Amino acid sequence: MIEGKDSLEELKEIISKERKTIRELDSLFNYLKGADVEEKKMVLSQIKALKDSLKETNENVSKKLGEVSLSKPLSAKKQDKKEESPSRQKGLIESRLLGGQKKEKIPKEILLSNLEKETLKRLKKKEEKIIEKKVKKPSRYLKMANNTFSNFSKSLIKKKTFIALEKNLIKTNLQFTPSSYVSIILFTTLISAISGVFIFLFLLFFNLGADFPFITRITESIGIRFLKVFWILFAIPIGTFLVMYFYPSLERKTSENQIDQELPFAVIHMSAISSSMLEPSKIFNIIISTKEYPSLEKEFTKLINEINIYGYDFVTALRSIALNNPSKKLADLFNSLATTITSGGDLSEFFEKRAQSLLFEYRLEREKHTKASETFMDIYISVVIAAPMILMLLLMMMKISGLGISLSSGMITLVMVLGVSLINVVFITFLHLKQPKG
């Protein structure tokens, strides 16, 4: 039998090798985080070889333990080999990974090829990604609006005067609190009212024409002119207020359309992920990390924040976001998912069935949009091409005959150009709003 001293020395060397192998494995796993697909394959092959080597070493440990004998006293001499310092061990690991000279005999399957050595060198040279955090500060316009109307806006909010506006602001991703947005509405309406006064005073004394000179003094009495243009004092501020008030609802509708276009494909993705038996909230983290669904990413980020920041459980967070997101389909998905989790249903089957139904609805919507586009094309040809030609002929005949409204040639041209331009803008805007993305 080998003496106890020699067996202990060999056992110590084996354990030291195991520690080095574990450190190497830890280093390789760290490299995997920022590696490309090809680099991952090479690093994983090295990890497999190290695991096999560690397995063989563990078998030797059990054999050496059986050979240890404590019948003789251990010598008090200093050990020939001292345990390496952490820096020394790190140097050995790096030299082994980069193909440097090795004092210890390494199995052939662990040795790195030249290509793998170069890959690991590039991995070490990679700079760390710097994450910059941008802090958005309120604009000067918002500050002026809050300084002017903040107290009045808060009183209106407390009285539930703008409750519909509040709901739309919550469901959209506009970065405004209800009181701040009401302040902006009031401040913008005030500015438009002041602008309306100046426009009214200008038009009270001057005319705008299509022929040179474009601005001329009025020839009629002030009273008659006042009756013609006094509506400007009310039309401009009222129009501004209505546009600002309904803008969040239009933004909510746009967000809903974008989410509905992305949802079928995101659910297909989620169905594939759920088959790996991950924790449900991790599915949403993976969808966020893909950056393929920008509209859904905002809603899923809200869901994760409800869990990580506010401390809600997953089911409560799902029901909360379902109430405050712009899309009815997404809200239905969240509520159904919460019910499935509560009842212990199969998530993979749930996502698969929901993906099929959403994809079917998506195809129907695309067909409806195609049919609607054909109808709008016929309307466009009739309104923009045929109608202006007929109208221009009528105006020219009225001018020649002297019947009805008699306009100059320049004014007829201006009316036709402005009319056709306005109709084109309306059609393009309408088609853009109805155009499905994706």
Coordinates of C-alpha atoms in Angstrom, one line a residue:
M1 CA 0.0 0.0 0.0
I2 CA 1.2 3.5 -0.8
E3 CA 2.2 5.5 2.3
G4 CA -0.4 7.9 3.7
K5 CA 1.8 10.9 3.0
D6 CA 2.2 10.2 -0.7
S7 CA -1.5 9.4 -1.1
L8 CA -2.5 12.7 0.6
E9 CA -0.1 14.6 -1.7
E10 CA -1.6 13.0 -4.8
L11 CA -5.1 13.6 -3.5
K12 CA -4.2 17.3 -2.9
E13 CA -2.9 17.6 -6.4
I14 CA -6.1 16.1 -7.8
I15 CA -8.3 18.4 -5.9
S16 CA -6.1 21.4 -7.0
K17 CA -6.6 20.3 -10.6
E18 CA -10.4 20.1 -10.0
R19 CA -10.5 23.6 -8.7
K20 CA -8.6 24.9 -11.7
T21 CA -11.0 23.0 -14.0
I22 CA -14.0 24.6 -12.3
R23 CA -12.5 28.0 -12.6
E24 CA -11.9 27.4 -16.3
L25 CA -15.5 26.3 -16.7
D26 CA -16.6 29.5 -14.9
S27 CA -14.5 31.6 -17.3
L28 CA -15.9 29.9 -20.4
F29 CA -19.4 30.4 -19.2
N30 CA -18.7 34.1 -18.8
Y31 CA -17.4 34.2 -22.4
L32 CA -20.7 32.7 -23.6
K33 CA -22.7 35.8 -22.6
G34 CA -21.3 38.0 -25.4
A35 CA -20.3 35.3 -27.9
D36 CA -21.7 34.9 -31.4
V37 CA -23.3 31.7 -32.7
E38 CA -20.1 30.3 -34.1
E39 CA -18.1 31.3 -31.0
K40 CA -20.7 29.7 -28.7
K41 CA -20.3 26.4 -30.5
M42 CA -16.5 26.4 -30.0
V43 CA -16.7 27.4 -26.4
L44 CA -19.4 24.8 -25.7
S45 CA -17.1 22.1 -27.1
Q46 CA -14.4 23.2 -24.7
I47 CA -16.9 23.1 -21.8
K48 CA -17.9 19.6 -22.7
A49 CA -14.3 18.4 -22.8
L50 CA -13.6 20.1 -19.4
K51 CA -16.7 18.4 -17.9
D52 CA -15.5 15.0 -19.1
S53 CA -12.0 15.6 -17.6
L54 CA -13.6 16.7 -14.3
K55 CA -15.7 13.5 -14.3
E56 CA -12.5 11.3 -14.7
T57 CA -10.7 13.3 -12.0
N58 CA -13.6 12.7 -9.6
E59 CA -13.3 9.0 -10.2
N60 CA -9.6 9.2 -9.3
V61 CA -10.5 11.0 -6.1
S62 CA -12.6 8.1 -4.8
K63 CA -9.7 5.7 -5.6
K64 CA -7.1 7.8 -3.8
L65 CA -9.3 8.1 -0.7
G66 CA -9.3 4.3 -0.4
E67 CA -5.5 4.3 -0.6
V68 CA -5.0 6.8 2.2
S69 CA -3.6 5.3 5.4
L70 CA -3.2 7.2 8.7
S71 CA -1.3 4.5 10.5
K72 CA 1.9 6.5 10.2
P73 CA 2.4 10.0 11.5
L74 CA 2.7 12.7 8.9
S75 CA 6.0 14.4 8.4
A76 CA 6.4 17.9 9.5
K77 CA 8.4 18.9 6.4
K78 CA 7.3 21.6 4.3
Q79 CA 5.2 20.7 1.3
D80 CA 7.1 20.7 -2.0
K81 CA 4.3 22.4 -3.8
K82 CA 2.4 25.3 -2.4
E83 CA -1.0 26.2 -3.4
E84 CA -1.0 28.9 -6.1
S85 CA -2.2 32.4 -5.3
P86 CA -5.4 33.5 -7.1
S87 CA -3.4 35.7 -9.5
R88 CA -1.2 32.7 -10.3
Q89 CA -4.2 30.5 -10.8
K90 CA -5.8 33.1 -13.1
G91 CA -2.6 33.2 -15.1
L92 CA -2.6 29.4 -15.6
I93 CA -6.2 29.5 -16.7
E94 CA -5.6 32.2 -19.3
S95 CA -2.4 30.5 -20.5
R96 CA -4.4 27.3 -20.9
L97 CA -7.2 29.0 -22.7
L98 CA -4.9 30.9 -25.0
G99 CA -2.6 28.1 -25.8
G100 CA 0.4 29.2 -23.7
Q101 CA 3.0 26.8 -22.2
K102 CA 1.5 24.5 -19.6
K103 CA 3.4 22.8 -16.9
E104 CA 0.6 20.2 -16.4
K105 CA -0.3 17.6 -18.9
I106 CA -3.6 18.4 -20.5
P107 CA -5.7 15.9 -22.4
K108 CA -5.6 16.3 -26.2
E109 CA -9.4 16.9 -26.4
I110 CA -9.0 20.0 -24.2
L111 CA -6.3 21.7 -26.3
L112 CA -7.6 24.7 -28.3
S113 CA -7.1 25.0 -32.1
N114 CA -5.6 28.2 -33.5
L115 CA -9.1 29.5 -34.6
E116 CA -10.5 28.9 -31.1
K117 CA -7.5 30.8 -29.6
E118 CA -8.1 33.8 -31.9
T119 CA -11.8 33.7 -31.0
L120 CA -11.1 33.8 -27.3
K121 CA -8.7 36.6 -27.8
R122 CA -11.4 38.7 -29.6
L123 CA -13.8 37.9 -26.8
K124 CA -11.4 39.3 -24.2
K125 CA -10.8 42.4 -26.2
K126 CA -14.5 43.2 -26.5
E127 CA -15.4 46.4 -24.8
E128 CA -18.1 46.4 -22.3
K129 CA -21.4 47.9 -23.5
I130 CA -22.1 51.2 -21.9
I131 CA -25.8 51.7 -21.1
E132 CA -26.8 55.3 -21.2
K133 CA -29.8 56.5 -19.3
K134 CA -31.6 59.5 -20.7
V135 CA -33.6 61.7 -18.4
K136 CA -36.4 63.5 -20.3
K137 CA -37.0 66.9 -18.9
P138 CA -40.3 68.8 -19.4
S139 CA -40.3 71.3 -22.3
R140 CA -40.5 75.0 -21.7
Y141 CA -44.0 75.1 -23.2
L142 CA -45.2 72.5 -20.7
K143 CA -43.7 74.5 -17.9
M144 CA -45.4 77.7 -19.0
A145 CA -48.7 75.9 -19.3
N146 CA -48.4 74.4 -15.8
N147 CA -47.3 77.7 -14.3
T148 CA -50.4 79.4 -15.9
F149 CA -53.2 76.8 -15.5
S150 CA -51.9 74.0 -13.1
N151 CA -54.2 74.9 -10.2
F152 CA -57.3 75.4 -12.4
S153 CA -56.5 72.1 -14.2
K154 CA -56.2 70.1 -11.0
S155 CA -59.6 71.5 -9.8
L156 CA -61.2 70.4 -13.1
I157 CA -59.6 66.9 -12.8
K158 CA -61.0 66.6 -9.2
K159 CA -64.5 67.5 -10.5
K160 CA -64.2 64.6 -13.1
T161 CA -64.8 67.1 -15.9
F162 CA -62.2 65.4 -18.2
I163 CA -62.8 61.8 -17.2
A164 CA -62.9 60.5 -20.8
L165 CA -59.7 62.4 -21.5
E166 CA -58.0 60.8 -18.5
K167 CA -58.8 57.3 -19.6
N168 CA -57.4 57.9 -23.1
L169 CA -54.2 59.4 -21.6
I170 CA -53.7 56.4 -19.4
K171 CA -54.3 54.0 -22.3
T172 CA -51.9 55.8 -24.7
N173 CA -48.1 56.2 -24.2
L174 CA -48.2 60.0 -24.2
Q175 CA -45.9 61.3 -21.5
F176 CA -48.4 63.6 -19.8
T177 CA -50.3 63.5 -16.5
P178 CA -54.0 64.4 -16.9
S179 CA -53.5 67.8 -15.1
S180 CA -50.5 68.7 -17.3
Y181 CA -52.3 67.8 -20.5
V182 CA -55.4 69.9 -19.5
S183 CA -53.0 72.8 -18.8
I184 CA -51.6 72.4 -22.3
I185 CA -55.1 72.4 -23.8
L186 CA -56.1 75.6 -21.9
F187 CA -52.8 77.3 -22.6
T188 CA -52.9 76.4 -26.4
T189 CA -56.5 77.6 -26.6
L190 CA -55.5 80.9 -25.0
I191 CA -52.7 81.4 -27.5
S192 CA -55.1 80.5 -30.4
A193 CA -57.7 83.0 -29.1
I194 CA -55.1 85.8 -29.0
S195 CA -54.0 84.8 -32.6
G196 CA -57.6 84.8 -33.7
V197 CA -58.0 88.4 -32.5
F198 CA -55.1 89.5 -34.6
I199 CA -56.4 87.6 -37.6
F200 CA -59.8 89.1 -37.1
L201 CA -58.4 92.7 -36.9
F202 CA -56.3 92.1 -40.0
L203 CA -59.3 90.7 -42.1
L204 CA -61.5 93.5 -40.8
F205 CA -59.6 96.1 -42.8
F206 CA -57.8 94.1 -45.5
N207 CA -58.8 91.5 -48.2
L208 CA -56.7 88.6 -49.4
G209 CA -56.8 87.8 -53.2
A210 CA -55.3 85.5 -55.7
D211 CA -54.1 88.3 -58.1
F212 CA -51.3 90.8 -57.5
P213 CA -51.4 92.7 -55.1
F214 CA -52.5 89.9 -52.9
I215 CA -53.5 92.2 -50.0
T216 CA -55.8 95.1 -50.6
R217 CA -57.9 97.4 -48.4
I218 CA -61.6 96.7 -48.1
T219 CA -64.1 98.8 -50.0
E220 CA -67.2 97.9 -48.1
S221 CA -68.4 99.3 -44.7
I222 CA -66.9 98.2 -41.4
G223 CA -70.2 96.9 -40.2
I224 CA -70.8 94.6 -43.1
R225 CA -67.1 93.5 -43.0
F226 CA -67.5 92.8 -39.2
L227 CA -70.5 90.5 -39.9
K228 CA -68.5 88.6 -42.5
V229 CA -65.4 87.9 -40.3
F230 CA -66.5 88.0 -36.7
W231 CA -66.8 84.1 -36.6
I232 CA -63.0 83.9 -36.7
L233 CA -62.9 85.0 -33.0
F234 CA -64.8 81.8 -32.0
A235 CA -63.8 79.3 -34.7
I236 CA -60.0 79.3 -34.1
P237 CA -60.0 78.8 -30.3
I238 CA -62.9 76.3 -30.4
G239 CA -61.3 74.4 -33.2
T240 CA -58.0 74.3 -31.3
F241 CA -59.6 73.1 -28.1
L242 CA -61.5 70.3 -29.9
V243 CA -58.3 69.1 -31.8
M244 CA -56.3 69.1 -28.5
Y245 CA -59.1 67.3 -26.6
F246 CA -59.6 64.5 -29.2
Y247 CA -56.0 64.0 -30.0
P248 CA -55.4 61.4 -27.2
S249 CA -58.4 59.3 -28.4
L250 CA -56.9 59.4 -32.0
E251 CA -53.5 58.4 -30.5
R252 CA -55.2 55.5 -28.6
K253 CA -56.8 54.3 -31.8
T254 CA -53.5 54.4 -33.6
S255 CA -51.8 52.4 -30.8
E256 CA -54.6 49.9 -30.9
N257 CA -54.2 49.3 -34.6
Q258 CA -50.5 48.9 -34.3
I259 CA -50.8 46.4 -31.4
D260 CA -53.5 44.4 -33.2
Q261 CA -51.2 44.1 -36.2
E262 CA -48.3 42.8 -34.1
L263 CA -50.3 40.6 -31.7
P264 CA -50.9 37.5 -33.9
F265 CA -47.2 37.1 -34.6
A266 CA -46.1 37.8 -31.1
V267 CA -48.6 35.1 -29.8
I268 CA -47.1 32.6 -32.2
H269 CA -43.7 33.5 -30.8
M270 CA -45.0 33.1 -27.3
S271 CA -46.5 29.8 -28.1
A272 CA -43.1 28.4 -29.2
I273 CA -41.5 29.8 -26.0
S274 CA -44.1 28.4 -23.7
S275 CA -43.4 24.9 -24.8
S276 CA -40.1 25.0 -23.0
M277 CA -41.9 25.2 -19.6
L278 CA -40.6 28.6 -18.6
E279 CA -42.1 30.7 -15.8
P280 CA -44.9 32.7 -17.5
S281 CA -43.4 36.2 -16.8
K282 CA -40.1 35.1 -18.5
I283 CA -42.0 34.7 -21.8
F284 CA -42.7 38.4 -21.8
N285 CA -39.1 39.2 -21.0
I286 CA -38.0 37.2 -24.0
I287 CA -40.5 39.0 -26.3
I288 CA -39.2 42.3 -25.1
S289 CA -35.6 41.4 -25.7
T290 CA -36.3 40.5 -29.3
K291 CA -37.1 44.1 -30.2
E292 CA -39.4 42.8 -33.0
Y293 CA -42.7 44.1 -31.6
P294 CA -42.2 47.9 -30.7
S295 CA -45.8 48.6 -29.9
L296 CA -46.3 45.4 -27.8
E297 CA -42.9 46.0 -26.1
K298 CA -44.3 49.1 -24.4
E299 CA -47.3 47.2 -23.0
F300 CA -45.1 44.2 -22.0
T301 CA -42.6 46.5 -20.3
K302 CA -45.5 48.0 -18.2
L303 CA -46.5 44.4 -17.2
I304 CA -42.9 43.6 -16.1
N305 CA -42.7 46.8 -14.2
E306 CA -45.9 46.0 -12.3
I307 CA -44.2 42.8 -11.1
N308 CA -40.6 44.0 -10.5
I309 CA -41.2 47.6 -9.3
Y310 CA -44.7 47.6 -7.7
G311 CA -44.5 44.0 -6.4
Y312 CA -47.7 42.6 -7.8
D313 CA -48.1 38.9 -8.5
F314 CA -48.2 37.9 -12.2
V315 CA -52.0 37.4 -12.3
T316 CA -52.8 40.7 -10.6
A317 CA -50.4 42.5 -13.0
L318 CA -52.1 40.9 -16.0
R319 CA -55.5 42.1 -14.9
S320 CA -54.2 45.6 -14.1
I321 CA -52.6 46.0 -17.5
A322 CA -55.7 44.6 -19.2
L323 CA -57.7 47.5 -17.9
N324 CA -55.2 50.2 -19.0
N325 CA -54.1 49.2 -22.5
P326 CA -55.5 50.6 -25.8
S327 CA -56.2 47.2 -27.5
K328 CA -59.3 45.1 -26.7
K329 CA -57.6 42.1 -28.2
L330 CA -54.6 42.4 -25.9
A331 CA -56.8 43.0 -22.9
D332 CA -58.7 39.8 -23.8
L333 CA -55.4 37.9 -24.1
F334 CA -54.2 39.1 -20.7
N335 CA -57.5 38.3 -18.9
S336 CA -57.7 34.8 -20.6
L337 CA -54.1 34.2 -19.6
A338 CA -54.7 35.1 -16.0
T339 CA -57.7 32.8 -15.9
T340 CA -55.7 29.9 -17.5
I341 CA -52.9 30.4 -14.9
T342 CA -55.3 30.5 -12.0
S343 CA -57.1 27.4 -13.2
G344 CA -53.9 25.5 -13.8
G345 CA -54.4 25.2 -17.6
D346 CA -51.8 24.3 -20.2
L347 CA -50.1 27.5 -21.3
S348 CA -48.6 26.0 -24.5
E349 CA -52.1 24.9 -25.7
F350 CA -53.6 28.2 -24.7
F351 CA -51.1 30.3 -26.7
E352 CA -51.4 27.9 -29.7
K353 CA -55.2 28.2 -29.8
R354 CA -55.1 32.0 -29.3
A355 CA -52.5 32.3 -32.1
Q356 CA -54.7 30.5 -34.5
S357 CA -57.8 32.6 -33.8
L358 CA -55.8 35.9 -33.9
L359 CA -54.1 34.9 -37.2
F360 CA -57.5 34.1 -38.7
E361 CA -58.8 37.5 -37.7
Y362 CA -55.7 39.2 -39.1
R363 CA -56.2 37.6 -42.5
L364 CA -59.9 38.7 -42.5
E365 CA -58.8 42.2 -41.7
R366 CA -56.3 42.2 -44.6
E367 CA -59.0 41.0 -47.0
K368 CA -61.4 43.7 -45.8
H369 CA -58.7 46.4 -46.2
T370 CA -58.0 45.2 -49.8
K371 CA -61.7 45.4 -50.7
A372 CA -62.0 48.9 -49.0
S373 CA -58.9 50.1 -50.9
E374 CA -60.5 49.1 -54.2
T375 CA -63.7 51.0 -53.2
F376 CA -61.7 54.1 -52.2
M377 CA -59.8 54.0 -55.5
D378 CA -63.1 54.2 -57.4
I379 CA -64.2 57.1 -55.2
Y380 CA -60.9 58.9 -55.6
I381 CA -61.1 58.7 -59.4
S382 CA -64.6 60.1 -59.4
V383 CA -64.0 62.9 -56.9
V384 CA -60.5 64.0 -57.7
I385 CA -60.4 63.6 -61.5
A386 CA -63.9 63.9 -62.8
A387 CA -65.5 66.3 -60.3
P388 CA -62.9 69.1 -60.6
M389 CA -63.1 69.1 -64.4
I390 CA -66.9 69.4 -64.3
L391 CA -66.7 72.1 -61.6
M392 CA -64.1 74.1 -63.6
L393 CA -66.3 74.0 -66.7
L394 CA -69.3 75.2 -64.8
L395 CA -67.3 78.1 -63.3
M396 CA -65.9 79.1 -66.7
M397 CA -69.4 79.0 -68.2
M398 CA -70.8 81.1 -65.3
K399 CA -68.0 83.7 -65.9
I400 CA -68.6 83.9 -69.6
S401 CA -72.4 84.1 -69.3
G402 CA -72.3 86.4 -66.3
L403 CA -74.8 84.3 -64.4
G404 CA -74.3 83.4 -60.7
I405 CA -70.9 83.8 -59.1
S406 CA -68.4 85.4 -61.5
L407 CA -64.8 84.6 -60.6
S408 CA -61.6 85.6 -62.3
S409 CA -59.4 83.1 -64.1
G410 CA -56.8 83.3 -61.4
M411 CA -59.3 82.8 -58.7
I412 CA -60.8 79.7 -60.5
T413 CA -57.4 78.2 -60.8
L414 CA -56.6 78.9 -57.2
V415 CA -59.9 77.3 -56.1
M416 CA -59.3 74.2 -58.2
V417 CA -55.7 73.8 -57.0
L418 CA -56.6 74.2 -53.3
G419 CA -59.6 71.9 -53.7
V420 CA -57.7 69.1 -55.3
S421 CA -54.8 69.5 -52.9
L422 CA -57.2 69.3 -49.9
I423 CA -59.0 66.3 -51.2
N424 CA -55.7 64.5 -51.8
V425 CA -54.5 65.3 -48.3
V426 CA -57.8 63.9 -46.8
F427 CA -57.5 60.7 -48.9
I428 CA -53.9 60.1 -48.0
T429 CA -54.5 60.8 -44.3
F430 CA -57.5 58.4 -44.3
L431 CA -55.6 55.7 -46.1
H432 CA -52.7 56.1 -43.8
L433 CA -54.9 55.7 -40.8
K434 CA -56.6 52.6 -42.2
Q435 CA -53.4 51.1 -43.5
P436 CA -52.5 47.9 -41.5
K437 CA -48.8 47.7 -40.6
G438 CA -46.9 44.5 -41.2

